[in-house]
């Protein structure tokens, strides 16, 4: 271990956790600013849906290249570069004044964030044993929930002080500073056998980079992998609602002020935080107790999708308290399903973890492309009931995907490729 490296696995988790907080801050600050942007730039609901969606266009398309990049490069080098890049794109949002340039900035953020979650999964695969990974994934994934639970009111307060432009500028500066922190503290964990031979620079030849078409075919041909891909899309559908349209739902449909929206918006994120930690540590505990993978890993996912479908209850209550209850239970369920990344390391061949992670996040990222625009059309008249019905349908589809497509959890290799 090199100087300044984190002394323990807990140090790695702290870095990952805070990086995910910043990652999601830069994805979701647009939702806090949405009402102010729409009024200032005179944008329609459909145009806001396109702005929300633009992040997903590049984020999803670049998942497979991003996964291959993660397999090829050292994380200590890659992560600070993409952190600075997406933070600059976030900052620039604070100085633009048109629909087109906002869309371009959101596309840039999606482009540069695309390798982040495959990189997170590679870090966990390197640093943690199989029976520890769900808990590790739960800890860093919880950053997107607990971070936003506390950040939503803070971001609303920053906007109240400095306006929506100041919100983006402050967010971007935070990310740039964090990139320097990451570069200073993180070290890649490289495991070599005692007999490993390290070639000298004089004898090392640079091999041309080849696209592993056989691996790509495997990643898109396997039924089990398609089961987790579809499940990730459905999981993402619920998540993207909370990351984009949820503050607008509270402000316009439920009639809350901007500051009250920030407070109420934080409650479901706290529930999701509890859900992801509960699922991760319970899952690892069951594995250590010898409980089958089918129960220890799949049960939280299945229960999570069932609870996520409960979002439909908010359509049948008038009280903001009861609506928040149903939305919070649904997001708790989304937190339970958020340990789904563990299935990438459980199913994928070892040398394909980055690629399969990229495919997994590519399909999941398509929800960020499609769902915000779909909701934009569904809520044009101000009624959010069809939007919540859509989220319910996605949750049920995710449930069926894990039950009928994923099946038994066994590692995949080229020899057992399913036709």
Short mmCIF file of C-alpha atoms in Angstrom, two decimals:
data_model
loop_
_atom_site.label_atom_id
_atom_site.label_comp_id
_atom_site.label_asym_id
_atom_site.label_seq_id
_atom_site.Cartn_x
_atom_site.Cartn_y
_atom_site.Cartn_z
CA UNK A 1 0.00 0.00 0.00
CA UNK A 2 1.30 3.41 -0.96
CA UNK A 3 1.63 6.47 1.17
CA UNK A 4 -1.60 8.41 1.86
CA UNK A 5 -3.75 5.38 0.97
CA UNK A 6 -6.79 4.77 3.14
CA UNK A 7 -5.75 2.54 6.05
CA UNK A 8 -8.79 0.30 5.87
CA UNK A 9 -11.78 -0.77 3.85
CA UNK A 10 -13.79 1.77 5.82
CA UNK A 11 -11.63 4.49 4.26
CA UNK A 12 -12.52 3.21 0.80
CA UNK A 13 -16.23 3.23 1.71
CA UNK A 14 -16.04 6.80 3.01
CA UNK A 15 -14.49 7.96 -0.26
CA UNK A 16 -17.08 6.06 -2.30
CA UNK A 17 -19.98 7.27 -0.16
CA UNK A 18 -19.05 10.95 -0.46
CA UNK A 19 -18.33 10.59 -4.17
CA UNK A 20 -21.82 9.16 -4.71
CA UNK A 21 -23.31 12.05 -2.71
CA UNK A 22 -21.61 14.54 -5.03
CA UNK A 23 -22.49 12.47 -8.09
CA UNK A 24 -26.19 12.58 -7.24
CA UNK A 25 -26.09 16.19 -6.12
CA UNK A 26 -25.03 17.12 -9.65
CA UNK A 27 -27.72 14.89 -11.15
CA UNK A 28 -30.56 16.20 -9.02
CA UNK A 29 -29.91 19.89 -8.39
CA UNK A 30 -31.81 20.46 -11.66
CA UNK A 31 -34.96 19.12 -9.96
CA UNK A 32 -34.63 21.64 -7.12
CA UNK A 33 -34.13 24.45 -9.62
CA UNK A 34 -36.80 23.22 -12.06
CA UNK A 35 -39.62 25.60 -11.12
CA UNK A 36 -37.34 28.66 -11.10
CA UNK A 37 -35.74 27.66 -14.42
CA UNK A 38 -39.12 27.03 -16.06
CA UNK A 39 -40.40 30.44 -14.96
CA UNK A 40 -37.20 32.33 -15.80
CA UNK A 41 -36.71 30.76 -19.24
CA UNK A 42 -40.45 30.27 -19.94
CA UNK A 43 -40.22 26.50 -20.49
CA UNK A 44 -43.12 24.06 -20.78
CA UNK A 45 -43.58 20.77 -18.90
CA UNK A 46 -42.52 18.82 -21.98
CA UNK A 47 -39.37 20.94 -22.37
CA UNK A 48 -38.52 20.36 -18.70
CA UNK A 49 -39.04 16.65 -19.29
CA UNK A 50 -36.52 16.81 -22.13
CA UNK A 51 -34.02 18.66 -19.91
CA UNK A 52 -34.47 16.03 -17.18
CA UNK A 53 -34.04 13.30 -19.79
CA UNK A 54 -30.95 14.75 -21.50
CA UNK A 55 -28.64 13.45 -18.79
CA UNK A 56 -29.80 9.91 -19.56
CA UNK A 57 -29.15 10.16 -23.31
CA UNK A 58 -25.37 10.22 -22.97
CA UNK A 59 -25.25 8.43 -19.62
CA UNK A 60 -26.92 5.31 -20.99
CA UNK A 61 -25.21 5.29 -24.41
CA UNK A 62 -21.77 5.60 -22.81
CA UNK A 63 -22.25 2.87 -20.21
CA UNK A 64 -20.65 0.11 -22.30
CA UNK A 65 -17.68 2.25 -23.44
CA UNK A 66 -17.47 3.49 -19.86
CA UNK A 67 -17.39 -0.08 -18.55
CA UNK A 68 -14.63 -1.01 -20.99
CA UNK A 69 -12.74 2.12 -19.92
CA UNK A 70 -13.05 1.04 -16.29
CA UNK A 71 -11.64 -2.39 -17.16
CA UNK A 72 -8.70 -0.79 -18.97
CA UNK A 73 -7.65 2.12 -16.71
CA UNK A 74 -6.63 2.59 -13.09
CA UNK A 75 -9.48 4.02 -11.04
CA UNK A 76 -7.18 6.47 -9.26
CA UNK A 77 -6.44 8.12 -12.61
CA UNK A 78 -9.88 7.84 -14.18
CA UNK A 79 -12.10 9.05 -11.35
CA UNK A 80 -10.59 12.53 -10.76
CA UNK A 81 -10.72 13.24 -14.49
CA UNK A 82 -14.43 12.46 -14.83
CA UNK A 83 -15.20 14.24 -11.53
CA UNK A 84 -13.67 17.50 -12.74
CA UNK A 85 -15.34 17.14 -16.15
CA UNK A 86 -18.89 16.63 -14.88
CA UNK A 87 -18.41 19.31 -12.20
CA UNK A 88 -17.42 21.87 -14.84
CA UNK A 89 -20.51 20.95 -16.86
CA UNK A 90 -22.59 21.45 -13.70
CA UNK A 91 -21.04 24.86 -13.08
CA UNK A 92 -21.67 26.01 -16.66
CA UNK A 93 -25.42 25.41 -16.17
CA UNK A 94 -25.34 28.45 -13.91
CA UNK A 95 -24.43 30.80 -16.77
CA UNK A 96 -26.54 29.51 -19.67
CA UNK A 97 -29.78 31.11 -20.77
CA UNK A 98 -31.51 28.82 -23.26
CA UNK A 99 -33.26 25.49 -23.50
CA UNK A 100 -30.68 24.12 -25.97
CA UNK A 101 -27.64 24.96 -23.85
CA UNK A 102 -29.23 23.48 -20.74
CA UNK A 103 -29.86 20.27 -22.67
CA UNK A 104 -26.22 20.30 -23.82
CA UNK A 105 -24.94 20.73 -20.26
CA UNK A 106 -27.10 17.88 -19.00
CA UNK A 107 -25.80 15.67 -21.81
CA UNK A 108 -22.23 16.54 -20.83
CA UNK A 109 -22.88 15.60 -17.20
CA UNK A 110 -24.32 12.25 -18.32
CA UNK A 111 -21.32 11.64 -20.58
CA UNK A 112 -18.72 12.21 -17.89
CA UNK A 113 -20.64 10.45 -15.10
CA UNK A 114 -21.14 7.31 -17.22
CA UNK A 115 -18.07 5.39 -15.97
CA UNK A 116 -18.77 6.21 -12.31
CA UNK A 117 -20.95 3.28 -11.23
CA UNK A 118 -19.01 0.62 -13.15
CA UNK A 119 -15.94 2.11 -11.42
CA UNK A 120 -17.67 1.92 -8.02
CA UNK A 121 -18.50 -1.74 -8.62
CA UNK A 122 -14.92 -2.50 -9.68
CA UNK A 123 -13.60 -0.87 -6.51
CA UNK A 124 -15.89 -3.01 -4.35
CA UNK A 125 -14.96 -6.15 -6.31
CA UNK A 126 -11.25 -5.41 -5.74
CA UNK A 127 -11.43 -4.46 -2.08
CA UNK A 128 -14.18 -6.66 -0.61
CA UNK A 129 -14.78 -10.41 -0.39
CA UNK A 130 -17.97 -11.79 -1.93
CA UNK A 131 -19.72 -12.13 1.45
CA UNK A 132 -19.01 -8.42 2.17
CA UNK A 133 -20.00 -6.88 -1.14
CA UNK A 134 -23.73 -6.34 -0.67
CA UNK A 135 -23.03 -4.41 2.53
CA UNK A 136 -20.30 -2.38 0.82
CA UNK A 137 -22.57 -1.65 -2.14
CA UNK A 138 -25.35 -0.68 0.28
CA UNK A 139 -23.05 1.79 2.07
CA UNK A 140 -21.90 3.66 -1.02
CA UNK A 141 -25.30 3.45 -2.73
CA UNK A 142 -26.89 4.91 0.39
CA UNK A 143 -24.98 8.09 -0.47
CA UNK A 144 -27.51 8.84 -3.18
CA UNK A 145 -30.29 8.70 -0.58
CA UNK A 146 -28.94 9.98 2.73
CA UNK A 147 -26.89 12.61 0.93
CA UNK A 148 -29.93 13.92 -0.90
CA UNK A 149 -32.12 13.63 2.19
CA UNK A 150 -29.96 16.26 3.85
CA UNK A 151 -28.98 18.05 0.65
CA UNK A 152 -32.51 18.71 -0.62
CA UNK A 153 -33.23 21.33 2.08
CA UNK A 154 -29.66 22.66 1.77
CA UNK A 155 -29.91 22.97 -2.00
CA UNK A 156 -33.28 24.70 -1.64
CA UNK A 157 -31.70 27.11 0.87
CA UNK A 158 -28.73 27.81 -1.46
CA UNK A 159 -31.17 28.56 -4.26
CA UNK A 160 -33.15 30.82 -1.95
CA UNK A 161 -29.95 32.78 -1.20
CA UNK A 162 -28.20 32.82 -4.59
CA UNK A 163 -30.87 31.87 -7.12
CA UNK A 164 -30.89 28.83 -9.38
CA UNK A 165 -27.72 29.98 -11.16
CA UNK A 166 -25.81 30.18 -7.89
CA UNK A 167 -27.03 26.69 -7.02
CA UNK A 168 -25.29 25.20 -10.06
CA UNK A 169 -22.10 27.21 -9.57
CA UNK A 170 -21.75 26.15 -5.91
CA UNK A 171 -22.46 22.49 -6.81
CA UNK A 172 -19.81 22.51 -9.54
CA UNK A 173 -17.14 24.01 -7.30
CA UNK A 174 -17.76 21.36 -4.64
CA UNK A 175 -17.17 18.59 -7.20
CA UNK A 176 -13.89 20.10 -8.42
CA UNK A 177 -12.54 20.30 -4.86
CA UNK A 178 -13.61 16.71 -4.19
CA UNK A 179 -11.71 15.49 -7.28
CA UNK A 180 -8.50 16.75 -5.69
CA UNK A 181 -9.36 14.98 -2.44
CA UNK A 182 -10.01 11.70 -4.28
CA UNK A 183 -6.73 11.91 -6.21
CA UNK A 184 -4.78 12.49 -2.99
CA UNK A 185 -6.29 9.70 -0.86
CA UNK A 186 -7.41 6.85 -3.14
CA UNK A 187 -5.11 4.03 -4.21
CA UNK A 188 -5.94 1.10 -6.49
CA UNK A 189 -5.68 -2.31 -4.87
CA UNK A 190 -3.54 -4.52 -7.11
CA UNK A 191 -3.39 -8.20 -6.19
CA UNK A 192 -0.59 -10.29 -7.68
CA UNK A 193 0.47 -13.86 -7.09
CA UNK A 194 3.92 -14.39 -5.55
CA UNK A 195 5.17 -15.80 -8.83
CA UNK A 196 3.96 -12.86 -10.86
CA UNK A 197 6.57 -11.54 -13.21
CA UNK A 198 6.74 -7.79 -13.67
CA UNK A 199 8.10 -6.97 -17.11
CA UNK A 200 10.66 -4.22 -17.42
CA UNK A 201 9.82 -1.10 -19.44
CA UNK A 202 12.49 -2.08 -21.97
CA UNK A 203 10.83 -5.42 -22.76
CA UNK A 204 7.20 -4.37 -22.50
CA UNK A 205 5.41 -4.09 -25.83
CA UNK A 206 2.32 -2.04 -26.32
CA UNK A 207 -0.42 -4.27 -27.63
CA UNK A 208 -3.13 -2.74 -29.81
CA UNK A 209 -6.45 -2.31 -28.04
CA UNK A 210 -8.97 -4.81 -29.37
CA UNK A 211 -12.72 -4.66 -28.90
CA UNK A 212 -13.78 -7.88 -27.11
CA UNK A 213 -16.72 -8.70 -29.39
CA UNK A 214 -17.12 -12.17 -27.88
CA UNK A 215 -17.52 -10.69 -24.40
CA UNK A 216 -20.01 -8.12 -25.68
CA UNK A 217 -22.03 -10.91 -27.33
CA UNK A 218 -22.05 -12.86 -24.06
CA UNK A 219 -23.14 -9.76 -22.12
CA UNK A 220 -26.18 -9.31 -24.38
CA UNK A 221 -27.05 -12.98 -24.99
CA UNK A 222 -27.62 -14.33 -21.52
CA UNK A 223 -31.13 -14.62 -20.06
CA UNK A 224 -29.99 -14.11 -16.48
CA UNK A 225 -28.14 -10.93 -17.38
CA UNK A 226 -31.18 -9.63 -19.24
CA UNK A 227 -33.17 -10.32 -16.08
CA UNK A 228 -30.99 -7.98 -14.01
CA UNK A 229 -30.78 -5.45 -16.88
CA UNK A 230 -34.59 -5.18 -17.10
CA UNK A 231 -34.81 -5.08 -13.32
CA UNK A 232 -32.34 -2.19 -13.28
CA UNK A 233 -34.42 -0.29 -15.83
CA UNK A 234 -37.51 -0.70 -13.66
CA UNK A 235 -35.61 0.24 -10.50
CA UNK A 236 -34.31 3.30 -12.33
CA UNK A 237 -37.83 4.33 -13.30
CA UNK A 238 -38.80 4.83 -9.66
CA UNK A 239 -35.50 6.47 -8.81
CA UNK A 240 -35.58 8.92 -11.71
CA UNK A 241 -39.06 10.11 -10.70
CA UNK A 242 -37.73 11.08 -7.28
CA UNK A 243 -34.59 12.62 -8.78
CA UNK A 244 -36.42 14.76 -11.33
CA UNK A 245 -40.19 15.30 -11.07
CA UNK A 246 -40.75 14.73 -7.34
CA UNK A 247 -40.07 18.34 -6.19
CA UNK A 248 -42.38 19.60 -8.97
CA UNK A 249 -45.05 17.12 -7.80
CA UNK A 250 -44.82 18.56 -4.29
CA UNK A 251 -44.67 22.20 -5.38
CA UNK A 252 -47.32 22.23 -8.11
CA UNK A 253 -49.61 19.24 -7.50
CA UNK A 254 -49.48 19.37 -3.69
CA UNK A 255 -49.08 23.16 -3.45
CA UNK A 256 -45.98 23.43 -1.23
CA UNK A 257 -43.57 26.36 -1.13
CA UNK A 258 -39.97 25.90 -2.34
CA UNK A 259 -38.55 25.54 1.19
CA UNK A 260 -41.34 23.18 2.31
CA UNK A 261 -40.76 21.20 -0.87
CA UNK A 262 -37.12 20.78 0.11
CA UNK A 263 -38.11 19.53 3.56
CA UNK A 264 -40.85 17.12 2.40
CA UNK A 265 -38.70 15.91 -0.47
CA UNK A 266 -36.05 14.79 2.00
CA UNK A 267 -38.34 12.36 3.86
CA UNK A 268 -38.58 9.62 1.18
CA UNK A 269 -34.81 9.82 0.70
CA UNK A 270 -34.35 9.00 4.40
CA UNK A 271 -36.61 5.97 3.94
CA UNK A 272 -34.64 4.90 0.87
CA UNK A 273 -31.41 5.26 2.86
CA UNK A 274 -32.78 2.92 5.53
CA UNK A 275 -33.93 0.51 2.84
CA UNK A 276 -30.60 0.18 1.08
CA UNK A 277 -28.62 -0.29 4.30
CA UNK A 278 -31.14 -2.78 5.68
CA UNK A 279 -31.05 -4.80 2.45
CA UNK A 280 -27.27 -4.77 2.14
CA UNK A 281 -26.35 -5.77 5.67
CA UNK A 282 -29.21 -8.25 6.03
CA UNK A 283 -28.22 -9.87 2.74
CA UNK A 284 -24.58 -10.24 3.79
CA UNK A 285 -25.64 -11.54 7.22
CA UNK A 286 -27.77 -14.24 5.61
CA UNK A 287 -24.89 -15.24 3.32
CA UNK A 288 -22.58 -15.62 6.34
CA UNK A 289 -25.25 -17.72 8.05
CA UNK A 290 -25.26 -20.10 5.09
CA UNK A 291 -28.63 -19.06 3.67
CA UNK A 292 -28.92 -19.73 -0.05
CA UNK A 293 -28.10 -17.02 -2.55
CA UNK A 294 -31.64 -17.27 -3.88
CA UNK A 295 -32.98 -16.06 -0.54
CA UNK A 296 -30.18 -13.86 0.79
CA UNK A 297 -29.65 -11.89 -2.43
CA UNK A 298 -32.99 -12.04 -4.25
CA UNK A 299 -35.44 -11.64 -1.37
CA UNK A 300 -34.63 -7.95 -0.72
CA UNK A 301 -34.99 -7.21 -4.46
CA UNK A 302 -38.37 -8.93 -4.73
CA UNK A 303 -39.71 -7.28 -1.56
CA UNK A 304 -38.38 -3.95 -2.75
CA UNK A 305 -40.28 -4.07 -6.02
CA UNK A 306 -43.49 -5.04 -4.20
CA UNK A 307 -43.16 -2.04 -1.88
CA UNK A 308 -42.25 0.27 -4.78
CA UNK A 309 -45.54 -0.60 -6.43
CA UNK A 310 -47.23 0.90 -3.36
CA UNK A 311 -46.56 4.38 -4.76
CA UNK A 312 -50.01 4.09 -6.34
CA UNK A 313 -51.51 4.72 -2.90
CA UNK A 314 -50.59 8.41 -3.15
CA UNK A 315 -53.19 8.74 -5.91
CA UNK A 316 -56.01 8.01 -3.47
CA UNK A 317 -55.24 10.40 -0.59
CA UNK A 318 -55.63 14.15 -0.26
CA UNK A 319 -53.43 14.70 2.78
CA UNK A 320 -49.79 15.62 2.10
CA UNK A 321 -48.86 13.50 5.14
CA UNK A 322 -50.48 10.36 3.69
CA UNK A 323 -49.09 11.06 0.23
CA UNK A 324 -45.61 11.38 1.75
CA UNK A 325 -46.19 8.09 3.60
CA UNK A 326 -46.94 6.13 0.41
CA UNK A 327 -44.11 7.80 -1.48
CA UNK A 328 -41.72 7.06 1.38
CA UNK A 329 -42.69 3.37 1.53
CA UNK A 330 -42.20 3.15 -2.24
CA UNK A 331 -38.76 4.75 -2.00
CA UNK A 332 -37.87 2.46 0.91
CA UNK A 333 -38.61 -0.37 -1.50
CA UNK A 334 -36.42 1.28 -4.11
CA UNK A 335 -33.65 1.35 -1.52
CA UNK A 336 -34.06 -2.39 -0.96
CA UNK A 337 -33.67 -3.07 -4.68
CA UNK A 338 -30.62 -0.80 -4.95
CA UNK A 339 -28.27 -3.62 -3.90
CA UNK A 340 -28.93 -5.11 -7.36
CA UNK A 341 -25.35 -4.21 -8.32
CA UNK A 342 -24.25 -7.25 -6.31
CA UNK A 343 -25.69 -9.46 -9.08
CA UNK A 344 -23.13 -8.06 -11.52
CA UNK A 345 -20.23 -9.50 -9.51
CA UNK A 346 -22.20 -12.67 -8.71
CA UNK A 347 -23.08 -13.46 -12.33
CA UNK A 348 -20.43 -11.88 -14.55
CA UNK A 349 -17.16 -13.63 -15.47
CA UNK A 350 -14.34 -11.98 -13.50
CA UNK A 351 -12.76 -10.29 -16.52
CA UNK A 352 -16.12 -8.88 -17.62
CA UNK A 353 -17.21 -7.15 -14.41
CA UNK A 354 -16.69 -3.68 -15.93
CA UNK A 355 -18.38 -4.60 -19.21
CA UNK A 356 -21.39 -6.30 -17.61
CA UNK A 357 -21.62 -3.41 -15.16
CA UNK A 358 -21.68 -1.06 -18.13
CA UNK A 359 -24.42 -3.06 -19.87
CA UNK A 360 -26.36 -3.25 -16.60
CA UNK A 361 -26.16 0.51 -16.11
CA UNK A 362 -26.77 1.15 -19.83
CA UNK A 363 -30.17 -0.54 -19.72
CA UNK A 364 -30.88 1.02 -16.34
CA UNK A 365 -29.85 4.41 -17.68
CA UNK A 366 -32.43 4.17 -20.45
CA UNK A 367 -35.05 4.77 -17.76
CA UNK A 368 -33.48 8.19 -17.24
CA UNK A 369 -33.98 8.82 -20.97
CA UNK A 370 -37.56 7.61 -21.32
CA UNK A 371 -39.32 8.12 -17.98
CA UNK A 372 -38.80 11.90 -17.50
CA UNK A 373 -40.12 12.64 -21.01
CA UNK A 374 -43.03 10.23 -20.55
CA UNK A 375 -43.96 11.92 -17.27
CA UNK A 376 -43.64 15.34 -18.93
CA UNK A 377 -46.34 14.34 -21.40
CA UNK A 378 -48.48 12.64 -18.75
CA UNK A 379 -48.56 15.68 -16.43
CA UNK A 380 -49.14 18.43 -19.00
CA UNK A 381 -52.54 19.17 -17.47
CA UNK A 382 -51.09 19.23 -13.94
CA UNK A 383 -52.41 15.79 -12.90
CA UNK A 384 -49.68 13.47 -11.56
CA UNK A 385 -51.90 10.40 -11.11
CA UNK A 386 -50.95 8.85 -14.49
CA UNK A 387 -47.27 9.35 -13.65
CA UNK A 388 -47.57 7.38 -10.41
CA UNK A 389 -49.48 4.67 -12.26
CA UNK A 390 -46.53 4.42 -14.68
CA UNK A 391 -44.09 4.00 -11.77
CA UNK A 392 -46.28 1.25 -10.31
CA UNK A 393 -46.26 -0.64 -13.61
CA UNK A 394 -42.48 -0.44 -13.81
CA UNK A 395 -42.12 -1.82 -10.28
CA UNK A 396 -44.28 -4.82 -11.14
CA UNK A 397 -42.30 -5.43 -14.34
CA UNK A 398 -39.08 -5.45 -12.30
CA UNK A 399 -40.58 -7.97 -9.92
CA UNK A 400 -41.49 -10.33 -12.76
CA UNK A 401 -38.03 -9.92 -14.29
CA UNK A 402 -36.24 -11.18 -11.19
CA UNK A 403 -38.75 -13.97 -10.58
CA UNK A 404 -38.94 -15.37 -14.12
CA UNK A 405 -35.75 -14.31 -15.95
CA UNK A 406 -32.92 -14.24 -13.39
CA UNK A 407 -33.72 -17.65 -11.92
CA UNK A 408 -31.02 -19.48 -10.00
CA UNK A 409 -27.93 -17.44 -9.16
CA UNK A 410 -24.93 -19.18 -10.72
CA UNK A 411 -21.80 -17.56 -12.23
CA UNK A 412 -21.82 -17.26 -16.01
CA UNK A 413 -18.98 -18.31 -18.30
CA UNK A 414 -18.55 -18.67 -22.06
CA UNK A 415 -19.04 -22.42 -21.61
CA UNK A 416 -22.58 -22.12 -20.22
CA UNK A 417 -23.82 -19.37 -22.50
CA UNK A 418 -27.57 -19.70 -22.83
CA UNK A 419 -28.86 -19.73 -26.37
#
